[in-house]
Every structure is written in structure tokens, then in C-alpha cells.
Short mmCIF file of C-alpha atoms in Angstrom, two decimals:
data_model
loop_
_atom_site.label_atom_id
_atom_site.label_comp_id
_atom_site.label_asym_id
_atom_site.label_seq_id
_atom_site.Cartn_x
_atom_site.Cartn_y
_atom_site.Cartn_z
CA MET V 1 -117.60 52.83 -86.20
CA GLY V 2 -120.34 55.16 -84.95
CA ASP V 3 -117.80 57.54 -83.40
CA LYS V 4 -115.90 57.80 -86.70
CA VAL V 5 -119.14 58.56 -88.56
CA LYS V 6 -120.07 61.27 -86.06
CA THR V 7 -116.57 62.79 -86.24
CA ALA V 8 -116.68 62.82 -90.06
CA VAL V 9 -120.07 64.55 -90.07
CA ARG V 10 -119.07 67.13 -87.46
CA GLU V 11 -115.84 68.00 -89.29
CA LEU V 12 -117.67 68.37 -92.61
CA LEU V 13 -120.42 70.48 -91.01
CA ASP V 14 -117.81 72.74 -89.40
CA THR V 15 -116.01 73.28 -92.71
CA ALA V 16 -119.07 73.52 -94.95
CA GLY V 17 -120.97 75.95 -92.71
CA MET V 18 -124.26 74.25 -93.49
CA GLY V 19 -127.50 75.75 -92.22
CA LYS V 20 -130.88 74.46 -91.20
CA GLY V 21 -132.86 73.09 -94.12
CA GLN V 22 -129.86 72.26 -96.30
CA ILE V 23 -129.16 68.76 -97.62
CA MET V 24 -126.24 66.44 -96.95
CA VAL V 25 -125.98 63.45 -99.28
CA ILE V 26 -124.43 60.27 -97.92
CA GLY V 27 -123.33 57.30 -99.96
CA CYS V 28 -122.48 54.28 -97.84
CA SER V 29 -121.33 50.78 -98.71
CA SER V 30 -121.77 48.43 -95.77
CA SER V 31 -119.78 45.89 -97.79
CA GLU V 32 -116.78 48.20 -97.96
CA ILE V 33 -117.07 49.05 -94.25
CA ALA V 34 -116.93 45.30 -93.55
CA ALA V 35 -113.79 45.09 -95.77
CA HIS V 36 -115.53 43.33 -98.67
CA ARG V 37 -115.97 44.36 -102.30
CA ILE V 38 -118.74 46.91 -102.80
CA GLY V 39 -122.13 45.28 -103.31
CA SER V 40 -121.05 41.85 -102.10
CA TYR V 41 -121.78 41.88 -98.36
CA SER V 42 -124.83 43.94 -97.42
CA SER V 43 -125.23 44.30 -93.67
CA ALA V 44 -128.44 45.64 -92.15
CA GLU V 45 -126.61 46.14 -88.85
CA ILE V 46 -123.89 48.30 -90.41
CA GLY V 47 -126.42 50.32 -92.42
CA GLN V 48 -128.46 50.96 -89.27
CA ALA V 49 -125.40 51.91 -87.22
CA VAL V 50 -124.27 54.46 -89.82
CA TYR V 51 -127.79 55.91 -90.12
CA ASN V 52 -128.14 56.24 -86.32
CA ALA V 53 -124.77 57.96 -85.96
CA LEU V 54 -125.52 60.39 -88.79
CA MET V 55 -128.91 61.36 -87.45
CA LYS V 56 -127.47 62.14 -84.00
CA GLU V 57 -125.46 64.89 -85.68
CA LEU V 58 -127.79 66.04 -88.48
CA ALA V 59 -131.21 66.07 -86.80
CA PRO V 60 -130.39 68.58 -84.02
CA ARG V 61 -129.01 70.97 -86.65
CA GLY V 62 -132.04 70.65 -88.94
CA ILE V 63 -129.93 69.28 -91.82
CA TYR V 64 -131.77 66.96 -94.20
CA LEU V 65 -130.19 63.58 -94.94
CA ALA V 66 -130.29 62.24 -98.49
CA ALA V 67 -129.33 58.56 -98.45
CA GLN V 68 -127.99 57.39 -101.80
CA CYS V 69 -129.22 53.99 -102.94
CA CYS V 70 -126.95 51.56 -104.74
CA GLU V 71 -126.62 51.15 -108.49
CA HIS V 72 -129.49 48.64 -108.63
CA LEU V 73 -131.84 51.59 -108.01
CA ASN V 74 -129.78 53.87 -110.28
CA ARG V 75 -128.43 55.66 -107.20
CA ALA V 76 -131.83 57.13 -106.35
CA LEU V 77 -132.00 58.94 -103.03
CA ILE V 78 -134.13 58.58 -99.93
CA LEU V 79 -134.98 61.78 -98.06
CA GLU V 80 -137.81 63.24 -96.06
CA LYS V 81 -140.84 64.08 -98.20
CA GLU V 82 -140.72 67.57 -96.69
CA ALA V 83 -137.25 68.11 -98.20
CA ALA V 84 -138.29 66.74 -101.60
CA GLU V 85 -141.23 69.14 -101.64
CA LYS V 86 -139.19 72.11 -100.37
CA TYR V 87 -136.64 71.73 -103.17
CA GLY V 88 -139.13 70.71 -105.86
CA TYR V 89 -137.64 67.25 -106.45
CA GLU V 90 -139.83 64.85 -108.39
CA MET V 91 -140.63 61.80 -106.30
CA VAL V 92 -140.47 58.27 -107.69
CA ASN V 93 -142.02 55.03 -106.50
CA VAL V 94 -139.49 52.64 -104.99
CA VAL V 95 -138.69 51.23 -101.56
CA PRO V 96 -135.05 50.25 -100.99
CA GLN V 97 -134.22 46.78 -99.72
CA LEU V 98 -131.01 45.11 -98.62
CA LYS V 99 -130.03 43.80 -102.07
CA ALA V 100 -131.78 46.52 -104.11
CA GLY V 101 -130.99 49.90 -102.71
CA GLY V 102 -128.55 48.93 -100.01
CA SER V 103 -128.50 48.56 -96.26
CA PHE V 104 -127.93 52.24 -95.50
CA ALA V 105 -130.78 53.50 -97.72
CA THR V 106 -133.01 50.76 -96.29
CA ALA V 107 -132.24 51.93 -92.74
CA ALA V 108 -132.87 55.55 -93.74
CA TYR V 109 -136.22 54.67 -95.33
CA ALA V 110 -137.29 52.83 -92.17
CA GLY V 111 -136.07 55.63 -89.87
CA MET V 112 -137.56 58.67 -91.58
CA LYS V 113 -140.92 60.15 -90.60
CA ALA V 114 -142.20 60.38 -94.18
CA PRO V 115 -139.57 58.96 -96.55
CA ALA V 116 -139.59 59.77 -100.24
CA ALA V 117 -137.46 58.54 -103.11
CA VAL V 118 -136.14 60.88 -105.80
CA GLU V 119 -133.83 60.32 -108.77
CA ARG V 120 -131.60 63.36 -108.41
CA ILE V 121 -130.81 66.22 -106.07
CA GLN V 122 -128.32 69.03 -105.68
CA ALA V 123 -126.98 68.61 -102.15
CA HIS V 124 -124.97 71.25 -100.32
CA ALA V 125 -122.37 68.77 -99.03
CA GLY V 126 -121.76 65.06 -98.86
CA ILE V 127 -119.83 62.13 -97.50
CA ASP V 128 -118.92 59.12 -99.61
CA ILE V 129 -118.21 56.06 -97.47
CA GLY V 130 -116.83 53.28 -99.64
CA ASP V 131 -116.44 54.95 -103.05
CA THR V 132 -120.16 55.00 -103.89
CA LEU V 133 -119.83 58.01 -106.26
CA ILE V 134 -122.02 60.72 -104.71
CA GLY V 135 -120.68 63.47 -106.98
CA MET V 136 -123.71 63.32 -109.28
CA HIS V 137 -125.86 64.49 -106.36
CA LEU V 138 -123.88 67.60 -105.40
CA ARG V 139 -124.41 71.15 -106.61
CA ALA V 140 -122.35 72.24 -109.61
CA VAL V 141 -119.23 73.50 -107.81
CA ALA V 142 -117.99 70.83 -105.40
CA VAL V 143 -114.95 71.47 -103.22
CA PRO V 144 -113.06 68.60 -101.55
CA VAL V 145 -112.97 68.74 -97.75
CA ARG V 146 -110.10 67.05 -95.93
CA ILE V 147 -111.11 65.58 -92.59
CA SER V 148 -109.28 63.48 -90.01
CA VAL V 149 -111.36 60.36 -90.74
CA LYS V 150 -109.87 58.62 -93.78
CA GLU V 151 -111.58 55.25 -93.37
CA ILE V 152 -114.59 53.80 -91.60
CA GLY V 153 -113.94 50.11 -91.17
CA GLY V 154 -112.46 49.08 -94.51
CA ALA V 155 -114.23 51.85 -96.44
CA HIS V 156 -112.44 54.86 -97.92
CA VAL V 157 -114.05 58.20 -96.87
CA VAL V 158 -114.25 61.30 -99.08
CA CYS V 159 -116.09 64.54 -98.26
CA ALA V 160 -117.13 67.57 -100.28
CA ARG V 161 -118.92 70.84 -99.75
CA THR V 162 -120.31 73.05 -102.47
CA ARG V 163 -120.16 76.75 -103.14
CA LEU V 164 -121.96 79.19 -105.39
CA LYS V 165 -120.56 79.66 -108.90
CA TYR V 166 -118.45 82.75 -109.53
CA ILE V 167 -119.71 84.53 -112.64
CA GLY V 168 -119.15 87.90 -114.26
CA GLY V 169 -115.41 88.12 -114.82
CA GLU V 170 -112.90 90.71 -113.65
CA ARG V 171 -115.39 93.54 -113.01
CA ALA V 172 -117.65 91.42 -110.79
CA ARG V 173 -117.57 91.62 -107.01
CA TYR V 174 -118.13 88.60 -104.77
CA PHE V 175 -119.08 88.10 -101.15
#
């Protein structure tokens, strides 16, 4: 499982061209990875394994992780306080747990230096593991990214990057 997570992250990073200080949002259902219905089989071990694999790829590149919580916390996000402050995200008071926030967000909260919870972000790219609906946390123009990893365990995998909006019409020039 960890190798598939690392491959998915590397392929998305290569396509998205993300730079240091940008944010990647990850939604992860440990239930779906374990081939159960979303929200029915939280696994601390799976959440921890996904978090560890992600951080091996993101941390050396200076990419911030935003871990999406489950619907019981209204899909709030856990990220480093430094990132929340850098982007001006309003912090909220909640600590994810296995059955309220999810196993992945719980692992992220425990693993971060100074974790913070926020209600919404505008991430530069993201990976949705298990149809957790990360789209609400991406910047306005999301572009699907096709990668070789289609599933992790029993969970469907979808990736997206974002780009700047094109404005100005036919006389505008773009880079």
C-alpha cells in the first residue's frame, strides 16, 4: 500500500509542478482501502501507513499536507499551523479522532509539529483516496491528472492539479 501511495504522490507532483510552500490536499478513507463502505471500518494502522508514505514524498520537497477530515467534522482540514498562517486560513478548535475526523486526519494531527484545523483551503493539487470529495478544497480551476495508480487497496484514486484562471478574452496574452 505504501508504495502505491508514494507512486501516486510522485506522479501527481511531476505533473502538477508543485513548488516549496504549496499545499496538497489528501482525502483518505481507510474503510475504502480495506474494501469496506466509506465510514464503516476506520483503521488507525491504515491511516498511519498512508500518512507515513505521503510525508516521505512531501516533506523533502517542502510541500504542505492538508489532511481532509471526514464528514463528521464537516471535512475540516488538518495542516501545519505555519501553513494556515502563511495562507491566512482561519483556524478552528477541533482534534480529529478515529470515529470523528477519520484515521488519516488523526494520524496527520499526531504526526505534525504544530497541527492546526481549518474549515476551508484552496490547495494547489490533491489526491482523493476512496471518493472522499476533496474538490471543495482545491483552487477554482481544477484539472484532472491521470496517474498509473487507479486503486489503493479497495479505494478508488483520483488526482487533480489546479491552474490559474484565464481572463481577458481574445486580446489577452498568457504565459
